[in-house]
Amino acid sequence: MSDLLTVRDLRLSTPDKVLVQDLSFSIAAGERFGLIGESGSGKSLTSLAVTGLLAPGLRAEGSVELAGTQVIGAPERRLVGLRGNAVATVFQEPLTALDPLMPLGRQIAGPVRRRLKREGAETSGAAVRAEVMALLEQVRMPDPARLIGAYPHEVSGGQRQRVAIAMALACRPRLLIADEPTTALDVTTQAEIVRLITSLVDELGIALLFISHDLAVVGQVAERVMVMRHGRAVESGPALQVLTQPQDDYTRNLVAAARRFDAALEGQG
Ligand SMILES: Nc1ncnc2c1ncn2[C@@H]1O[C@H](COP(=O)(O)OP(=O)(O)OP(=O)(O)O)[C@@H](O)[C@H]1O
Ligand SMILES: [Mg+2]
């Protein structure tokens, strides 16, 4: 089986600094892959390179092949098509994905209508509305009928993230990227959203690139992980193996720190 995403020798730089280098990994169709690393290690830049959304001042070299398309150097027109149907991203802060002045139902309807058009399906108001309601049920949204008329500031952070996930799924992507999707949420909501994302990608057969600095969360979500530091991969392999028998000193320290944190929490409880 060929991989859905293959990154080879990725290097990202500004004119005076190399931010990511020697990075190679691949994700198979339907696979859940985790990217771990401290703040500034290059996780988000890597995900932006995958979707071709790097800031203009950044130079990308190497190869990023997504669903058979070479992303590096591809014209914007090609990338727009890819973002519409091969890949969708859920970001840390759901408000970045949402228009504050538009009711949530209409925001989800946008990508739904584009996908129905692409598939040659009916795009009447009723057909789009039925799809929007189905998506809201899929993301287990409480009271979807109220939600479609609500504005982003009228719902909770967890509900906003469910809407952002619904918008990402509306495109029927083959790869879902979730970049710290729960960091802005409280602990209980975090656990719900993580469970929602894993069960949805499994139900729908979508591959997942899950980015987090939280080892415990990545361990729950991913089948394989890669640990990054200072823009390079320091270790990769099956999640269980990397997180229980880390080979690299940096990963070992991360795992030890996470254990101390857990022990401290238990001591409190
Ligand atoms: N447009 C840019 N121009 C110059 N440097 C950048 C740019 N974007 C990011 N960087 C730098 O690249 C490095 C990696 O950034 P990145 O956002 O990928 O980190 P990250 O691993 O996602 O961190 P976090 O966990 O805090 O989200 C950082 O040092 C950052 O300051
Ligand atoms: Mg980041």
Tab-separated table of N, CA and C in Angstrom, residues 101-173:
chain	number	residue	atom	x	y	z
A	101	LEU	N	-18.617	36.975	12.839
A	101	LEU	CA	-19.847	37.685	12.468
A	101	LEU	C	-20.831	36.817	11.683
A	102	MET	N	-20.538	35.515	11.580
A	102	MET	CA	-21.417	34.661	10.776
A	102	MET	C	-21.981	33.517	11.621
A	103	PRO	N	-23.300	33.237	11.533
A	103	PRO	CA	-23.853	32.123	12.304
A	103	PRO	C	-23.121	30.817	11.953
A	104	LEU	N	-22.970	29.949	12.961
A	104	LEU	CA	-22.146	28.749	12.797
A	104	LEU	C	-22.659	27.835	11.687
A	105	GLY	N	-23.988	27.730	11.560
A	105	GLY	CA	-24.550	26.853	10.523
A	105	GLY	C	-24.091	27.270	9.134
A	106	ARG	N	-24.063	28.596	8.892
A	106	ARG	CA	-23.642	29.085	7.574
A	106	ARG	C	-22.164	28.832	7.329
A	107	GLN	N	-21.366	28.873	8.423
A	107	GLN	CA	-19.931	28.633	8.262
A	107	GLN	C	-19.658	27.190	7.862
A	108	ILE	N	-20.433	26.262	8.456
A	108	ILE	CA	-20.233	24.852	8.094
A	108	ILE	C	-20.766	24.603	6.682
A	109	ALA	N	-21.823	25.361	6.316
A	109	ALA	CA	-22.440	25.164	4.997
A	109	ALA	C	-21.460	25.465	3.855
A	110	GLY	N	-20.510	26.394	4.084
A	110	GLY	CA	-19.553	26.763	3.028
A	110	GLY	C	-18.817	25.551	2.467
A	111	PRO	N	-18.001	24.867	3.327
A	111	PRO	CA	-17.282	23.690	2.816
A	111	PRO	C	-18.214	22.551	2.382
A	112	VAL	N	-19.397	22.440	3.012
A	112	VAL	CA	-20.349	21.382	2.609
A	112	VAL	C	-20.769	21.611	1.156
A	113	ARG	N	-21.117	22.882	0.832
A	113	ARG	CA	-21.591	23.188	-0.520
A	113	ARG	C	-20.490	22.926	-1.552
A	114	ARG	N	-19.243	23.330	-1.201
A	114	ARG	CA	-18.130	23.107	-2.142
A	114	ARG	C	-17.930	21.615	-2.410
A	115	ARG	N	-18.072	20.814	-1.333
A	115	ARG	CA	-17.839	19.383	-1.538
A	115	ARG	C	-18.968	18.758	-2.361
A	116	LEU	N	-20.222	19.150	-2.067
A	116	LEU	CA	-21.352	18.596	-2.827
A	116	LEU	C	-21.192	18.933	-4.312
A	117	LYS	N	-20.757	20.170	-4.572
A	117	LYS	CA	-20.535	20.606	-5.960
A	117	LYS	C	-19.474	19.728	-6.616
A	118	ARG	N	-18.369	19.531	-5.875
A	118	ARG	CA	-17.261	18.724	-6.395
A	118	ARG	C	-17.729	17.310	-6.739
A	119	GLU	N	-18.646	16.792	-5.896
A	119	GLU	CA	-19.119	15.418	-6.112
A	119	GLU	C	-20.267	15.366	-7.120
A	120	GLY	N	-20.661	16.542	-7.629
A	120	GLY	CA	-21.763	16.585	-8.586
A	120	GLY	C	-23.115	16.319	-7.947
A	121	ALA	N	-23.203	16.526	-6.623
A	121	ALA	CA	-24.466	16.255	-5.920
A	121	ALA	C	-25.342	17.510	-5.882
A	122	GLU	N	-26.547	17.353	-5.406
A	122	GLU	CA	-27.499	18.456	-5.321
A	122	GLU	C	-27.019	19.478	-4.280
A	123	THR	N	-27.145	20.786	-4.564
A	123	THR	CA	-26.675	21.800	-3.616
A	123	THR	C	-27.801	22.753	-3.212
A	124	SER	N	-29.039	22.269	-3.212
A	124	SER	CA	-30.157	23.097	-2.755
A	124	SER	C	-29.991	23.410	-1.271
A	125	GLY	N	-30.686	24.452	-0.790
A	125	GLY	CA	-30.625	24.808	0.622
A	125	GLY	C	-30.945	23.612	1.512
A	126	ALA	N	-31.958	22.839	1.130
A	126	ALA	CA	-32.376	21.699	1.956
A	126	ALA	C	-31.290	20.624	2.002
A	127	ALA	N	-30.640	20.381	0.850
A	127	ALA	CA	-29.601	19.339	0.804
A	127	ALA	C	-28.409	19.747	1.668
A	128	VAL	N	-28.022	21.038	1.573
A	128	VAL	CA	-26.878	21.527	2.358
A	128	VAL	C	-27.222	21.474	3.843
A	129	ARG	N	-28.441	21.919	4.191
A	129	ARG	CA	-28.852	21.929	5.589
A	129	ARG	C	-28.852	20.516	6.180
A	130	ALA	N	-29.305	19.546	5.394
A	130	ALA	CA	-29.328	18.154	5.876
A	130	ALA	C	-27.904	17.677	6.159
A	131	GLU	N	-26.951	18.041	5.286
A	131	GLU	CA	-25.552	17.656	5.497
A	131	GLU	C	-24.967	18.335	6.731
A	132	VAL	N	-25.303	19.623	6.914
A	132	VAL	CA	-24.803	20.358	8.080
A	132	VAL	C	-25.304	19.695	9.362
A	133	MET	N	-26.603	19.348	9.395
A	133	MET	CA	-27.152	18.697	10.586
A	133	MET	C	-26.486	17.340	10.812
A	134	ALA	N	-26.233	16.604	9.726
A	134	ALA	CA	-25.589	15.285	9.860
A	134	ALA	C	-24.181	15.440	10.437
A	135	LEU	N	-23.449	16.472	9.972
A	135	LEU	CA	-22.095	16.709	10.492
A	135	LEU	C	-22.135	17.060	11.973
A	136	LEU	N	-23.114	17.903	12.357
A	136	LEU	CA	-23.201	18.299	13.767
A	136	LEU	C	-23.513	17.095	14.649
A	137	GLU	N	-24.299	16.168	14.123
A	137	GLU	CA	-24.543	14.944	14.889
A	137	GLU	C	-23.287	14.105	14.963
A	138	GLN	N	-22.554	14.065	13.842
A	138	GLN	CA	-21.325	13.282	13.805
A	138	GLN	C	-20.324	13.779	14.855
A	139	VAL	N	-20.253	15.096	15.075
A	139	VAL	CA	-19.324	15.614	16.094
A	139	VAL	C	-19.990	15.689	17.474
A	140	ARG	N	-21.105	14.967	17.599
A	140	ARG	CA	-21.836	14.854	18.901
A	140	ARG	C	-22.125	16.232	19.492
A	141	MET	N	-22.640	17.132	18.657
A	141	MET	CA	-22.949	18.474	19.150
A	141	MET	C	-24.277	18.465	19.890
A	142	PRO	N	-24.278	18.938	21.138
A	142	PRO	CA	-25.561	19.032	21.828
A	142	PRO	C	-26.423	20.138	21.203
A	143	ASP	N	-27.699	19.912	21.053
A	143	ASP	CA	-28.658	20.894	20.545
A	143	ASP	C	-28.239	21.542	19.214
A	144	PRO	N	-28.053	20.730	18.177
A	144	PRO	CA	-27.594	21.271	16.886
A	144	PRO	C	-28.552	22.297	16.288
A	145	ALA	N	-29.848	22.163	16.557
A	145	ALA	CA	-30.819	23.092	15.958
A	145	ALA	C	-30.577	24.517	16.451
A	146	ARG	N	-30.224	24.671	17.751
A	146	ARG	CA	-29.920	25.997	18.279
A	146	ARG	C	-28.572	26.468	17.723
A	147	LEU	N	-27.637	25.536	17.661
A	147	LEU	CA	-26.283	25.909	17.301
A	147	LEU	C	-26.178	26.528	15.910
A	148	ILE	N	-26.961	26.041	14.959
A	148	ILE	CA	-26.781	26.559	13.588
A	148	ILE	C	-27.085	28.052	13.496
A	149	GLY	N	-27.933	28.573	14.404
A	149	GLY	CA	-28.229	30.004	14.373
A	149	GLY	C	-27.327	30.824	15.284
A	150	ALA	N	-26.465	30.157	16.067
A	150	ALA	CA	-25.645	30.861	17.060
A	150	ALA	C	-24.366	31.409	16.428
A	151	TYR	N	-23.813	32.476	17.039
A	151	TYR	CA	-22.527	33.038	16.628
A	151	TYR	C	-21.426	32.397	17.485
A	152	PRO	N	-20.165	32.414	16.992
A	152	PRO	CA	-19.087	31.759	17.733
A	152	PRO	C	-19.027	32.146	19.218
A	153	HIS	N	-19.232	33.440	19.551
A	153	HIS	CA	-19.081	33.838	20.952
A	153	HIS	C	-20.242	33.344	21.818
A	154	GLU	N	-21.291	32.804	21.197
A	154	GLU	CA	-22.449	32.344	21.980
A	154	GLU	C	-22.371	30.871	22.373
A	155	VAL	N	-21.270	30.194	22.004
A	155	VAL	CA	-21.132	28.780	22.376
A	155	VAL	C	-19.818	28.574	23.131
A	156	SER	N	-19.668	27.419	23.780
A	156	SER	CA	-18.472	27.178	24.596
A	156	SER	C	-17.257	26.866	23.716
A	157	GLY	N	-16.062	26.921	24.333
A	157	GLY	CA	-14.833	26.617	23.607
A	157	GLY	C	-14.849	25.206	23.023
A	158	GLY	N	-15.343	24.251	23.802
A	158	GLY	CA	-15.421	22.867	23.326
A	158	GLY	C	-16.376	22.745	22.145
A	159	GLN	N	-17.504	23.496	22.212
A	159	GLN	CA	-18.469	23.457	21.105
A	159	GLN	C	-17.888	24.110	19.850
A	160	ARG	N	-17.113	25.205	20.070
A	160	ARG	CA	-16.456	25.834	18.907
A	160	ARG	C	-15.491	24.855	18.243
A	161	GLN	N	-14.760	24.081	19.078
A	161	GLN	CA	-13.818	23.136	18.489
A	161	GLN	C	-14.583	22.025	17.749
A	162	ARG	N	-15.763	21.639	18.265
A	162	ARG	CA	-16.583	20.655	17.532
A	162	ARG	C	-17.004	21.213	16.172
A	163	VAL	N	-17.326	22.517	16.139
A	163	VAL	CA	-17.706	23.145	14.863
A	163	VAL	C	-16.507	23.136	13.905
A	164	ALA	N	-15.327	23.475	14.441
A	164	ALA	CA	-14.126	23.477	13.597
A	164	ALA	C	-13.858	22.074	13.044
A	165	ILE	N	-14.092	21.051	13.863
A	165	ILE	CA	-13.905	19.666	13.401
A	165	ILE	C	-14.951	19.332	12.330
A	166	ALA	N	-16.195	19.782	12.551
A	166	ALA	CA	-17.256	19.542	11.552
A	166	ALA	C	-16.879	20.189	10.221
A	167	MET	N	-16.309	21.422	10.273
A	167	MET	CA	-15.918	22.112	9.035
A	167	MET	C	-14.785	21.370	8.331
A	168	ALA	N	-13.860	20.828	9.127
A	168	ALA	CA	-12.756	20.066	8.526
A	168	ALA	C	-13.300	18.795	7.866
A	169	LEU	N	-14.228	18.122	8.554
A	169	LEU	CA	-14.773	16.873	8.004
A	169	LEU	C	-15.681	17.119	6.803
A	170	ALA	N	-16.248	18.337	6.741
A	170	ALA	CA	-17.169	18.667	5.644
A	170	ALA	C	-16.504	18.468	4.286
A	171	CYS	N	-15.162	18.620	4.236
A	171	CYS	CA	-14.431	18.447	2.981
A	171	CYS	C	-14.198	16.969	2.669
A	172	ARG	N	-14.513	16.065	3.623
A	172	ARG	CA	-14.163	14.634	3.487
A	172	ARG	C	-12.688	14.450	3.165
A	173	PRO	N	-11.791	15.001	4.024
A	173	PRO	CA	-10.353	14.891	3.743
A	173	PRO	C	-9.874	13.455	3.928
